[in-house]
């Protein structure tokens, strides 16, 4: 029996054959939502922390890298396997325990973001981080990417809700750490599975606000929209959601839904929330007035139903874009709000120069933009597409922005990292990695260039 | 010229003699607010990041440890020098720039907490982390200890407000890092100067709530008070401040201020805040009813002036205790709220068993207690006092609590660390330290046992 056969045999003994996938199921675990990796050596679906520990020890002995994986909804290739590797899919570790008295929940990594929030609802609580993928994405993946979402402008991102973390390190040791002394739990947040395997987390829940209000503002120019946002925030507005669609996006959604959106305009969607109905409306009025002062036409939702309809436009962006071209590269940059008008302009010009369709939308409150390059691989060069993606990332860096607003670095932006952070910072990252995973067993080839 | 003389000469050339203290001024830098260290080799008062970098390089060459220091208001000996060391006091690095549009401030480490918040006020903003020492404590020290305060139950601690960090590492390299990819800035928060020298920070500011309301509730028993708090929080109350004084504390303050406090009772002080006057009062009513249901007499402040008067009782705790005994050891533990009644009882019993005066107060909303041992070194044994402090820390650990609620580990609790965290966690801490400061130049002898 060869060494690989022995490894497989051990894995089977450890997990049982139903927790160890072989072809063709294994194929599915090559992908995340943007990249395709190589066929993994094995796909393991552990059910307990002890199984995860045993897996790490086994992997160490055979020198097999481990690739942690949640739902595989990532947009930077973080959970995509490279070379002979064991994918550790956490979807079966999905125990969840709520403690309404302390407003916390203990969740295993496979619990989906939606389930966490829904389980809290009967207690008048919710879990704010809301990536658009929240129905499928897992807490482990959210922590791995420090995921955000529309609500993050007001409520903060995944890491802001983490109270304690249980993880298995590269030596197979389990740790349960509060965020005290050296904040090692915090170091694992956003580390994309390169520093430890998360097996549980205690997270904070918050009370559901009692009132919400929504408006949609249509601007003739993206620049005016960005300025209105800047101004309203400076005046003290803290909307719960602040989403932006550029004219190309608006046209795509209108083609798709025919809901009467103003073609050729840039759209701003705003939601305010709070426990006092009047204040919630007042805050929305502040946004309304600022938008109007910047030349926008404003439509204010009269009730929850109309609000829902307006938000449908935002949620329809992904499917709408899929109708224009079969493939897309979803960029994810974050820039200072003040530079938004210029950044949006430069990215539009780049798209024109490359002769590729580029649409832009995002959580504009945080300066988080998602320029999407749409293409058809049958007659448009993928190389050119990636080249453009790289050029877009450079625009962000030039304006004091960052490479990844919320989707992470993963495999996709690894190479850009060297441009984004200085040599000493990279060296500090490398030392942290070397200290926690000296043999490079955990998700090698990700994040660090 | 001996090697030490050479080092002094170089320091003088680097900083100028007015930025380098000698005896007797140097003496002052042996203390923080709780411990006395050894006379430092030198006290350096850098004014720029470049000077800090040069200092680190110099210290490396001579193998002289560096002890970062803010205001020296720490309560765990973190900024106290040991052996031949250079104290780096950051009080002259106090530039501050506000950016109301982005609700952020860029501050050097020597800016005091109070100044940061006051500078934000004209823009309708404030900086929430409010250690009771906020008039003197510095942002560098707040970050070093991840300081909290009464407002932290609702608003979170120092680290929750950090957006980006500039620091000089043990090699003299400067880094300016956002909290992205590996959250190294987060790793420095609460690290007590053992991983890097903080030279600047971008922090988040928040809008000042428009209304506040205060009540004081007097309970015949500490246990009932703790239960009322637990209950109100479970019912959805998120007071801005939730402070507790045990009967011994109340008597001490009453002896001092004669303001008519109910002797022999445990006191709860509550402040609610928000933008809606009615809701703020309603939230306070929830607290009031819960307190009454647990046997308390409640006094509700009718206006800001009366509220101020009530809060005076809390602020008077420190001076009041100073009148009972000249010295005290201020413990700082945090325990699950549900265990508070039992923890308070055990600590009281310990004080009686040791024949020492122990009073208790703290941010009860977070389960953060400050048991204080009062003593007179002329006729009470300091050894016994520290023994009792250790026993109190053990009570916290036994009830699932932590060693340091907010004052840090420093020198004082180093030895307890081994009891508080498991061996593998300590090993992980040691590896992180070794990666960032392989020669142990930064605040050696602190935090890690
Ligand atoms: C349509 C769509 C919309 C999206 N919208 C958003 C958005 O609004 N905001 C946003 O932030 N993201 C968004 N995303 C990206 C993605 O959904 C998030 O990054 C999400 O957090 C990934 O979760 P996952 O469970 O799918 O993780 P995966 O993709 O499986 O993994 C993500 C990373 O986490 C690591 N990881 C997973 N589990 C663990 C574990 N247990 N321990 C250690 N590491 C682990 C992986 O190795 C990988 O590096 C979107 C994606 C899609 C497809
Ligand atoms: C009366 C009183 C009340 C207090 N109340 C509270 C309270 O309510 N909540 C609370 O949390 N604390 C409280 N404290 C403790 C103390 O004030 C806080 O820990 C405060 O954050 C210390 O700030 P400092 O500037 O005095 O720092 P220092 O005591 O000088 O230093 C604290 C630590 O930070 C490190 N440090 C300082 N500057 C830097 C830097 N630039 N780079 C890297 N490391 C650095 C030091 O090495 C040390 O380890 C109180 C203290 C007193 C005396």
PDB file of N, CA and C in Angstrom, chain A residues 101-103 173-175 177-178 180-184 186-187 189-191 194-195 207 233-234 236-238 275-276 279 337 402 404-405 417 422 424-425 428-429 431-433 435 447-448, chain B residues 101-103 173-175 177-178 180-184 186-187 189-191 194-195 207 233-234 236-238 275-276 279 337 402 404-405 417 422 424-425 428-429 431-433 435 447-448:
ATOM      1  N   UNK A 101     -29.985  35.909  27.538  1.00  0.00           N
ATOM      2  CA  UNK A 101     -29.699  36.697  28.742  1.00  0.00           C
ATOM      3  C   UNK A 101     -28.410  37.484  28.574  1.00  0.00           C
ATOM      4  N   UNK A 102     -27.406  36.874  27.945  1.00  0.00           N
ATOM      5  CA  UNK A 102     -26.149  37.586  27.749  1.00  0.00           C
ATOM      6  C   UNK A 102     -26.045  38.151  26.335  1.00  0.00           C
ATOM      7  N   UNK A 103     -27.131  38.002  25.563  1.00  0.00           N
ATOM      8  CA  UNK A 103     -27.108  38.460  24.172  1.00  0.00           C
ATOM      9  C   UNK A 103     -25.905  37.921  23.419  1.00  0.00           C
ATOM     10  N   UNK A 173      -3.472  21.353  18.281  1.00  0.00           N
ATOM     11  CA  UNK A 173      -3.912  21.754  19.620  1.00  0.00           C
ATOM     12  C   UNK A 173      -5.144  22.640  19.498  1.00  0.00           C
ATOM     13  N   UNK A 174      -6.084  22.438  20.429  1.00  0.00           N
ATOM     14  CA  UNK A 174      -7.277  23.285  20.437  1.00  0.00           C
ATOM     15  C   UNK A 174      -7.110  24.411  21.445  1.00  0.00           C
ATOM     16  N   UNK A 175      -7.612  25.590  21.108  1.00  0.00           N
ATOM     17  CA  UNK A 175      -7.569  26.740  22.007  1.00  0.00           C
ATOM     18  C   UNK A 175      -8.948  27.359  22.073  1.00  0.00           C
ATOM     19  N   UNK A 177     -10.070  30.950  23.224  1.00  0.00           N
ATOM     20  CA  UNK A 177      -9.498  32.214  23.696  1.00  0.00           C
ATOM     21  C   UNK A 177     -10.510  33.344  23.697  1.00  0.00           C
ATOM     22  N   UNK A 178     -10.527  34.068  24.821  1.00  0.00           N
ATOM     23  CA  UNK A 178     -11.237  35.339  24.875  1.00  0.00           C
ATOM     24  C   UNK A 178     -10.359  36.362  24.150  1.00  0.00           C
ATOM     25  N   UNK A 180      -8.446  38.727  25.031  1.00  0.00           N
ATOM     26  CA  UNK A 180      -7.721  39.378  26.118  1.00  0.00           C
ATOM     27  C   UNK A 180      -6.228  39.212  25.901  1.00  0.00           C
ATOM     28  N   UNK A 181      -5.409  40.004  26.624  1.00  0.00           N
ATOM     29  CA  UNK A 181      -3.950  39.973  26.513  1.00  0.00           C
ATOM     30  C   UNK A 181      -3.598  40.088  25.021  1.00  0.00           C
ATOM     31  N   UNK A 182      -2.876  39.133  24.455  1.00  0.00           N
ATOM     32  CA  UNK A 182      -2.642  39.196  23.013  1.00  0.00           C
ATOM     33  C   UNK A 182      -3.922  38.741  22.309  1.00  0.00           C
ATOM     34  N   UNK A 183      -4.474  39.578  21.459  1.00  0.00           N
ATOM     35  CA  UNK A 183      -5.736  39.260  20.784  1.00  0.00           C
ATOM     36  C   UNK A 183      -5.504  38.288  19.632  1.00  0.00           C
ATOM     37  N   UNK A 184      -5.188  37.047  19.972  1.00  0.00           N
ATOM     38  CA  UNK A 184      -4.983  36.054  18.917  1.00  0.00           C
ATOM     39  C   UNK A 184      -6.282  35.724  18.189  1.00  0.00           C
ATOM     40  N   UNK A 186      -8.512  37.764  17.340  1.00  0.00           N
ATOM     41  CA  UNK A 186      -8.604  38.832  16.337  1.00  0.00           C
ATOM     42  C   UNK A 186      -7.646  38.600  15.183  1.00  0.00           C
ATOM     43  N   UNK A 187      -6.514  37.996  15.475  1.00  0.00           N
ATOM     44  CA  UNK A 187      -5.530  37.752  14.422  1.00  0.00           C
ATOM     45  C   UNK A 187      -6.071  36.726  13.422  1.00  0.00           C
ATOM     46  N   UNK A 189      -9.209  36.438  12.605  1.00  0.00           N
ATOM     47  CA  UNK A 189     -10.300  37.044  11.839  1.00  0.00           C
ATOM     48  C   UNK A 189      -9.721  37.689  10.579  1.00  0.00           C
ATOM     49  N   UNK A 190     -10.220  37.298   9.430  1.00  0.00           N
ATOM     50  CA  UNK A 190      -9.704  37.847   8.175  1.00  0.00           C
ATOM     51  C   UNK A 190      -8.429  37.165   7.708  1.00  0.00           C
ATOM     52  N   UNK A 191      -7.979  36.151   8.422  1.00  0.00           N
ATOM     53  CA  UNK A 191      -6.731  35.477   8.047  1.00  0.00           C
ATOM     54  C   UNK A 191      -6.967  34.374   7.011  1.00  0.00           C
ATOM     55  N   UNK A 194      -5.466  30.767   7.149  1.00  0.00           N
ATOM     56  CA  UNK A 194      -4.025  30.515   7.046  1.00  0.00           C
ATOM     57  C   UNK A 194      -3.343  30.419   8.404  1.00  0.00           C
ATOM     58  N   UNK A 195      -4.077  30.718   9.490  1.00  0.00           N
ATOM     59  CA  UNK A 195      -3.439  30.710  10.814  1.00  0.00           C
ATOM     60  C   UNK A 195      -4.062  29.709  11.788  1.00  0.00           C
ATOM     61  N   UNK A 207     -30.153  44.065  19.844  1.00  0.00           N
ATOM     62  CA  UNK A 207     -31.611  44.179  19.735  1.00  0.00           C
ATOM     63  C   UNK A 207     -32.036  44.646  18.341  1.00  0.00           C
ATOM     64  N   UNK A 233     -23.212  62.206   5.618  1.00  0.00           N
ATOM     65  CA  UNK A 233     -22.502  61.539   6.706  1.00  0.00           C
ATOM     66  C   UNK A 233     -21.826  62.585   7.593  1.00  0.00           C
ATOM     67  N   UNK A 234     -21.240  63.601   6.951  1.00  0.00           N
ATOM     68  CA  UNK A 234     -20.594  64.658   7.729  1.00  0.00           C
ATOM     69  C   UNK A 234     -21.613  65.386   8.599  1.00  0.00           C
ATOM     70  N   UNK A 236     -23.990  64.090  10.135  1.00  0.00           N
ATOM     71  CA  UNK A 236     -24.389  63.304  11.297  1.00  0.00           C
ATOM     72  C   UNK A 236     -25.294  62.114  10.989  1.00  0.00           C
ATOM     73  N   UNK A 237     -25.576  61.865   9.726  1.00  0.00           N
ATOM     74  CA  UNK A 237     -26.438  60.728   9.404  1.00  0.00           C
ATOM     75  C   UNK A 237     -25.651  59.412   9.553  1.00  0.00           C
ATOM     76  N   UNK A 238     -26.271  58.433  10.203  1.00  0.00           N
ATOM     77  CA  UNK A 238     -25.680  57.080  10.257  1.00  0.00           C
ATOM     78  C   UNK A 238     -26.728  56.094   9.765  1.00  0.00           C
ATOM     79  N   UNK A 275     -35.152  52.927  17.250  1.00  0.00           N
ATOM     80  CA  UNK A 275     -36.306  52.560  18.063  1.00  0.00           C
ATOM     81  C   UNK A 275     -37.350  53.656  18.112  1.00  0.00           C
ATOM     82  N   UNK A 276     -37.055  54.792  17.518  1.00  0.00           N
ATOM     83  CA  UNK A 276     -37.996  55.890  17.557  1.00  0.00           C
ATOM     84  C   UNK A 276     -38.418  56.253  16.131  1.00  0.00           C
ATOM     85  N   UNK A 279     -37.535  59.840  14.739  1.00  0.00           N
ATOM     86  CA  UNK A 279     -36.118  60.066  14.467  1.00  0.00           C
ATOM     87  C   UNK A 279     -35.665  59.329  13.219  1.00  0.00           C
ATOM     88  N   UNK A 337     -14.090  57.942   1.275  1.00  0.00           N
ATOM     89  CA  UNK A 337     -15.320  58.439   0.648  1.00  0.00           C
ATOM     90  C   UNK A 337     -15.084  59.659  -0.231  1.00  0.00           C
ATOM     91  N   UNK A 402      -7.820  50.431  -0.161  1.00  0.00           N
ATOM     92  CA  UNK A 402      -7.283  49.100   0.088  1.00  0.00           C
ATOM     93  C   UNK A 402      -7.796  48.114  -0.947  1.00  0.00           C
ATOM     94  N   UNK A 404      -8.909  45.051  -0.663  1.00  0.00           N
ATOM     95  CA  UNK A 404     -10.062  44.217  -0.429  1.00  0.00           C
ATOM     96  C   UNK A 404     -10.961  44.902   0.568  1.00  0.00           C
ATOM     97  N   UNK A 405     -12.169  45.268   0.113  1.00  0.00           N
ATOM     98  CA  UNK A 405     -13.122  45.873   1.024  1.00  0.00           C
ATOM     99  C   UNK A 405     -13.639  44.833   1.987  1.00  0.00           C
ATOM    100  N   UNK A 417      -0.790  41.886  -3.372  1.00  0.00           N
ATOM    101  CA  UNK A 417      -0.435  42.236  -1.996  1.00  0.00           C
ATOM    102  C   UNK A 417       0.908  42.962  -1.931  1.00  0.00           C
ATOM    103  N   UNK A 422       3.757  47.548   2.337  1.00  0.00           N
ATOM    104  CA  UNK A 422       5.198  47.719   2.245  1.00  0.00           C
ATOM    105  C   UNK A 422       5.925  46.446   2.670  1.00  0.00           C
ATOM    106  N   UNK A 424       8.164  45.779   4.912  1.00  0.00           N
ATOM    107  CA  UNK A 424       8.278  45.432   6.337  1.00  0.00           C
ATOM    108  C   UNK A 424       6.972  44.843   6.856  1.00  0.00           C
ATOM    109  N   UNK A 425       5.857  45.392   6.376  1.00  0.00           N
ATOM    110  CA  UNK A 425       4.565  44.869   6.815  1.00  0.00           C
ATOM    111  C   UNK A 425       4.420  43.418   6.379  1.00  0.00           C
ATOM    112  N   UNK A 428       6.344  41.297   8.538  1.00  0.00           N
ATOM    113  CA  UNK A 428       5.649  41.088   9.820  1.00  0.00           C
ATOM    114  C   UNK A 428       4.572  40.013   9.647  1.00  0.00           C
ATOM    115  N   UNK A 429       3.843  40.068   8.533  1.00  0.00           N
ATOM    116  CA  UNK A 429       2.832  39.044   8.243  1.00  0.00           C
ATOM    117  C   UNK A 429       3.496  37.667   8.166  1.00  0.00           C
ATOM    118  N   UNK A 431       6.221  36.648   9.461  1.00  0.00           N
ATOM    119  CA  UNK A 431       6.689  36.162  10.759  1.00  0.00           C
ATOM    120  C   UNK A 431       5.531  35.629  11.594  1.00  0.00           C
ATOM    121  N   UNK A 432       4.403  36.325  11.508  1.00  0.00           N
ATOM    122  CA  UNK A 432       3.230  35.850  12.250  1.00  0.00           C
ATOM    123  C   UNK A 432       2.832  34.466  11.735  1.00  0.00           C
ATOM    124  N   UNK A 433       2.825  34.324  10.419  1.00  0.00           N
ATOM    125  CA  UNK A 433       2.498  33.031   9.817  1.00  0.00           C
ATOM    126  C   UNK A 433       3.497  31.958  10.256  1.00  0.00           C
ATOM    127  N   UNK A 435       5.273  31.823  12.881  1.00  0.00           N
ATOM    128  CA  UNK A 435       5.144  31.495  14.298  1.00  0.00           C
ATOM    129  C   UNK A 435       3.970  30.541  14.528  1.00  0.00           C
ATOM    130  N   UNK A 447      -3.489  34.477   0.530  1.00  0.00           N
ATOM    131  CA  UNK A 447      -3.271  35.718   1.251  1.00  0.00           C
ATOM    132  C   UNK A 447      -1.874  36.291   1.072  1.00  0.00           C
ATOM    133  N   UNK A 448      -0.842  35.574   1.550  1.00  0.00           N
ATOM    134  CA  UNK A 448       0.521  36.091   1.445  1.00  0.00           C
ATOM    135  C   UNK A 448       1.078  35.852   0.046  1.00  0.00           C
TER     136      UNK A 448
ATOM    137  N   UNK B 101     -15.754  65.024   8.969  1.00  0.00           N
ATOM    138  CA  UNK B 101     -16.449  64.457   7.808  1.00  0.00           C
ATOM    139  C   UNK B 101     -16.423  62.929   7.851  1.00  0.00           C
ATOM    140  N   UNK B 102     -15.299  62.365   8.261  1.00  0.00           N
ATOM    141  CA  UNK B 102     -15.220  60.909   8.320  1.00  0.00           C
ATOM    142  C   UNK B 102     -15.428  60.405   9.749  1.00  0.00           C
ATOM    143  N   UNK B 103     -15.719  61.329  10.665  1.00  0.00           N
ATOM    144  CA  UNK B 103     -15.876  60.972  12.085  1.00  0.00           C
ATOM    145  C   UNK B 103     -14.694  60.184  12.598  1.00  0.00           C
ATOM    146  N   UNK B 173      11.634  49.653  12.671  1.00  0.00           N
ATOM    147  CA  UNK B 173      10.855  49.918  11.464  1.00  0.00           C
ATOM    148  C   UNK B 173       9.491  50.481  11.852  1.00  0.00           C
ATOM    149  N   UNK B 174       9.019  51.448  11.050  1.00  0.00           N
ATOM    150  CA  UNK B 174       7.695  52.015  11.309  1.00  0.00           C
ATOM    151  C   UNK B 174       6.673  51.355  10.391  1.00  0.00           C
ATOM    152  N   UNK B 175       5.480  51.123  10.906  1.00  0.00           N
ATOM    153  CA  UNK B 175       4.395  50.549  10.115  1.00  0.00           C
ATOM    154  C   UNK B 175       3.148  51.372  10.324  1.00  0.00           C
ATOM    155  N   UNK B 177      -0.635  50.517   9.699  1.00  0.00           N
ATOM    156  CA  UNK B 177      -1.473  49.402   9.260  1.00  0.00           C
ATOM    157  C   UNK B 177      -2.946  49.653   9.520  1.00  0.00           C
ATOM    158  N   UNK B 178      -3.737  49.378   8.502  1.00  0.00           N
ATOM    159  CA  UNK B 178      -5.183  49.302   8.675  1.00  0.00           C
ATOM    160  C   UNK B 178      -5.469  47.956   9.336  1.00  0.00           C
ATOM    161  N   UNK B 180      -6.598  45.169   8.412  1.00  0.00           N
ATOM    162  CA  UNK B 180      -6.939  44.303   7.278  1.00  0.00           C
ATOM    163  C   UNK B 180      -5.976  43.119   7.241  1.00  0.00           C
ATOM    164  N   UNK B 181      -6.321  42.095   6.443  1.00  0.00           N
ATOM    165  CA  UNK B 181      -5.510  40.878   6.323  1.00  0.00           C
ATOM    166  C   UNK B 181      -5.202  40.394   7.736  1.00  0.00           C
ATOM    167  N   UNK B 182      -3.939  40.230   8.106  1.00  0.00           N
ATOM    168  CA  UNK B 182      -3.653  39.870   9.495  1.00  0.00           C
ATOM    169  C   UNK B 182      -3.819  41.122  10.346  1.00  0.00           C
ATOM    170  N   UNK B 183      -4.689  41.067  11.341  1.00  0.00           N
ATOM    171  CA  UNK B 183      -4.970  42.241  12.168  1.00  0.00           C
ATOM    172  C   UNK B 183      -3.859  42.462  13.189  1.00  0.00           C
ATOM    173  N   UNK B 184      -2.706  42.896  12.696  1.00  0.00           N
ATOM    174  CA  UNK B 184      -1.593  43.168  13.608  1.00  0.00           C
ATOM    175  C   UNK B 184      -1.881  44.374  14.499  1.00  0.00           C
ATOM    176  N   UNK B 186      -4.624  45.079  15.859  1.00  0.00           N
ATOM    177  CA  UNK B 186      -5.416  44.509  16.945  1.00  0.00           C
ATOM    178  C   UNK B 186      -4.551  43.727  17.922  1.00  0.00           C
ATOM    179  N   UNK B 187      -3.500  43.131  17.402  1.00  0.00           N
ATOM    180  CA  UNK B 187      -2.612  42.352  18.259  1.00  0.00           C
ATOM    181  C   UNK B 187      -1.871  43.262  19.235  1.00  0.00           C
ATOM    182  N   UNK B 189      -3.136  45.988  20.506  1.00  0.00           N
ATOM    183  CA  UNK B 189      -4.086  46.515  21.483  1.00  0.00           C
ATOM    184  C   UNK B 189      -4.127  45.575  22.696  1.00  0.00           C
ATOM    185  N   UNK B 190      -3.883  46.119  23.868  1.00  0.00           N
ATOM    186  CA  UNK B 190      -3.881  45.283  25.069  1.00  0.00           C
ATOM    187  C   UNK B 190      -2.572  44.538  25.275  1.00  0.00           C
ATOM    188  N   UNK B 191      -1.598  44.754  24.410  1.00  0.00           N
ATOM    189  CA  UNK B 191      -0.327  44.030  24.516  1.00  0.00           C
ATOM    190  C   UNK B 191       0.641  44.727  25.474  1.00  0.00           C
ATOM    191  N   UNK B 194       4.427  45.391  24.781  1.00  0.00           N
ATOM    192  CA  UNK B 194       5.397  44.304  24.632  1.00  0.00           C
ATOM    193  C   UNK B 194       5.621  43.889  23.176  1.00  0.00           C
ATOM    194  N   UNK B 195       4.830  44.441  22.256  1.00  0.00           N
ATOM    195  CA  UNK B 195       4.961  44.023  20.852  1.00  0.00           C
ATOM    196  C   UNK B 195       5.329  45.160  19.908  1.00  0.00           C
ATOM    197  N   UNK B 207     -21.493  60.185  17.319  1.00  0.00           N
ATOM    198  CA  UNK B 207     -22.323  61.341  17.663  1.00  0.00           C
ATOM    199  C   UNK B 207     -22.715  61.341  19.145  1.00  0.00           C
ATOM    200  N   UNK B 233     -30.943  43.592  32.026  1.00  0.00           N
ATOM    201  CA  UNK B 233     -30.188  43.415  30.778  1.00  0.00           C
ATOM    202  C   UNK B 233     -30.869  42.356  29.918  1.00  0.00           C
ATOM    203  N   UNK B 234     -31.318  41.278  30.551  1.00  0.00           N
ATOM    204  CA  UNK B 234     -32.003  40.226  29.797  1.00  0.00           C
ATOM    205  C   UNK B 234     -33.280  40.753  29.164  1.00  0.00           C
ATOM    206  N   UNK B 236     -33.646  43.589  27.873  1.00  0.00           N
ATOM    207  CA  UNK B 236     -33.362  44.421  26.723  1.00  0.00           C
ATOM    208  C   UNK B 236     -32.787  45.787  27.030  1.00  0.00           C
ATOM    209  N   UNK B 237     -32.518  46.085  28.294  1.00  0.00           N
ATOM    210  CA  UNK B 237     -31.942  47.392  28.620  1.00  0.00           C
ATOM    211  C   UNK B 237     -30.471  47.433  28.229  1.00  0.00           C
ATOM    212  N   UNK B 238     -30.066  48.526  27.572  1.00  0.00           N
ATOM    213  CA  UNK B 238     -28.639  48.751  27.303  1.00  0.00           C
ATOM    214  C   UNK B 238     -28.262  50.120  27.851  1.00  0.00           C
ATOM    215  N   UNK B 275     -31.127  59.493  21.463  1.00  0.00           N
ATOM    216  CA  UNK B 275     -31.549  60.719  20.794  1.00  0.00           C
ATOM    217  C   UNK B 275     -33.021  61.026  21.001  1.00  0.00           C
ATOM    218  N   UNK B 276     -33.730  60.107  21.632  1.00  0.00           N
ATOM    219  CA  UNK B 276     -35.147  60.325  21.851  1.00  0.00           C
ATOM    220  C   UNK B 276     -35.434  60.391  23.347  1.00  0.00           C
ATOM    221  N   UNK B 279     -37.775  57.640  24.915  1.00  0.00           N
ATOM    222  CA  UNK B 279     -37.182  56.309  24.997  1.00  0.00           C
ATOM    223  C   UNK B 279     -36.129  56.219  26.085  1.00  0.00           C
ATOM    224  N   UNK B 337     -21.992  37.798  34.489  1.00  0.00           N
ATOM    225  CA  UNK B 337     -22.930  38.534  35.348  1.00  0.00           C
ATOM    226  C   UNK B 337     -23.684  37.614  36.302  1.00  0.00           C
ATOM    227  N   UNK B 402     -12.186  36.353  34.209  1.00  0.00           N
ATOM    228  CA  UNK B 402     -10.837  36.622  33.738  1.00  0.00           C
ATOM    229  C   UNK B 402     -10.097  37.488  34.750  1.00  0.00           C
ATOM    230  N   UNK B 404      -8.143  40.085  34.355  1.00  0.00           N
ATOM    231  CA  UNK B 404      -8.077  41.517  34.212  1.00  0.00           C
ATOM    232  C   UNK B 404      -9.286  41.986  33.444  1.00  0.00           C
ATOM    233  N   UNK B 405     -10.138  42.766  34.105  1.00  0.00           N
ATOM    234  CA  UNK B 405     -11.293  43.318  33.417  1.00  0.00           C
ATOM    235  C   UNK B 405     -10.841  44.376  32.449  1.00  0.00           C
ATOM    236  N   UNK B 417      -0.871  34.675  35.411  1.00  0.00           N
ATOM    237  CA  UNK B 417      -1.199  34.293  34.039  1.00  0.00           C
ATOM    238  C   UNK B 417      -1.143  32.782  33.853  1.00  0.00           C
ATOM    239  N   UNK B 422      -4.205  28.309  29.602  1.00  0.00           N
ATOM    240  CA  UNK B 422      -3.596  26.988  29.479  1.00  0.00           C
ATOM    241  C   UNK B 422      -2.220  27.083  28.831  1.00  0.00           C
ATOM    242  N   UNK B 424      -0.862  25.733  26.211  1.00  0.00           N
ATOM    243  CA  UNK B 424      -0.727  25.948  24.757  1.00  0.00           C
ATOM    244  C   UNK B 424      -0.986  27.410  24.392  1.00  0.00           C
ATOM    245  N   UNK B 425      -1.924  28.026  25.099  1.00  0.00           N
ATOM    246  CA  UNK B 425      -2.210  29.427  24.828  1.00  0.00           C
ATOM    247  C   UNK B 425      -0.991  30.273  25.159  1.00  0.00           C
ATOM    248  N   UNK B 428       1.454  29.937  22.530  1.00  0.00           N
ATOM    249  CA  UNK B 428       1.076  30.755  21.366  1.00  0.00           C
ATOM    250  C   UNK B 428       1.456  32.213  21.605  1.00  0.00           C
ATOM    251  N   UNK B 429       1.195  32.709  22.815  1.00  0.00           N
ATOM    252  CA  UNK B 429       1.593  34.080  23.159  1.00  0.00           C
ATOM    253  C   UNK B 429       3.107  34.248  23.010  1.00  0.00           C
ATOM    254  N   UNK B 431       5.162  32.589  21.216  1.00  0.00           N
ATOM    255  CA  UNK B 431       5.612  32.569  19.817  1.00  0.00           C
ATOM    256  C   UNK B 431       5.328  33.899  19.137  1.00  0.00           C
ATOM    257  N   UNK B 432       4.184  34.480  19.454  1.00  0.00           N
ATOM    258  CA  UNK B 432       3.866  35.777  18.867  1.00  0.00           C
ATOM    259  C   UNK B 432       4.902  36.803  19.307  1.00  0.00           C
ATOM    260  N   UNK B 433       5.226  36.783  20.581  1.00  0.00           N
ATOM    261  CA  UNK B 433       6.237  37.703  21.128  1.00  0.00           C
ATOM    262  C   UNK B 433       7.588  37.467  20.444  1.00  0.00           C
ATOM    263  N   UNK B 435       8.188  36.257  17.572  1.00  0.00           N
ATOM    264  CA  UNK B 435       8.175  36.658  16.163  1.00  0.00           C
ATOM    265  C   UNK B 435       8.339  38.171  16.045  1.00  0.00           C
ATOM    266  N   UNK B 447       3.387  41.215  31.320  1.00  0.00           N
ATOM    267  CA  UNK B 447       2.340  40.430  30.688  1.00  0.00           C
ATOM    268  C   UNK B 447       2.599  38.931  30.699  1.00  0.00           C
ATOM    269  N   UNK B 448       3.666  38.489  30.005  1.00  0.00           N
ATOM    270  CA  UNK B 448       3.942  37.053  29.938  1.00  0.00           C
ATOM    271  C   UNK B 448       4.654  36.589  31.204  1.00  0.00           C
TER     272      UNK B 448
END
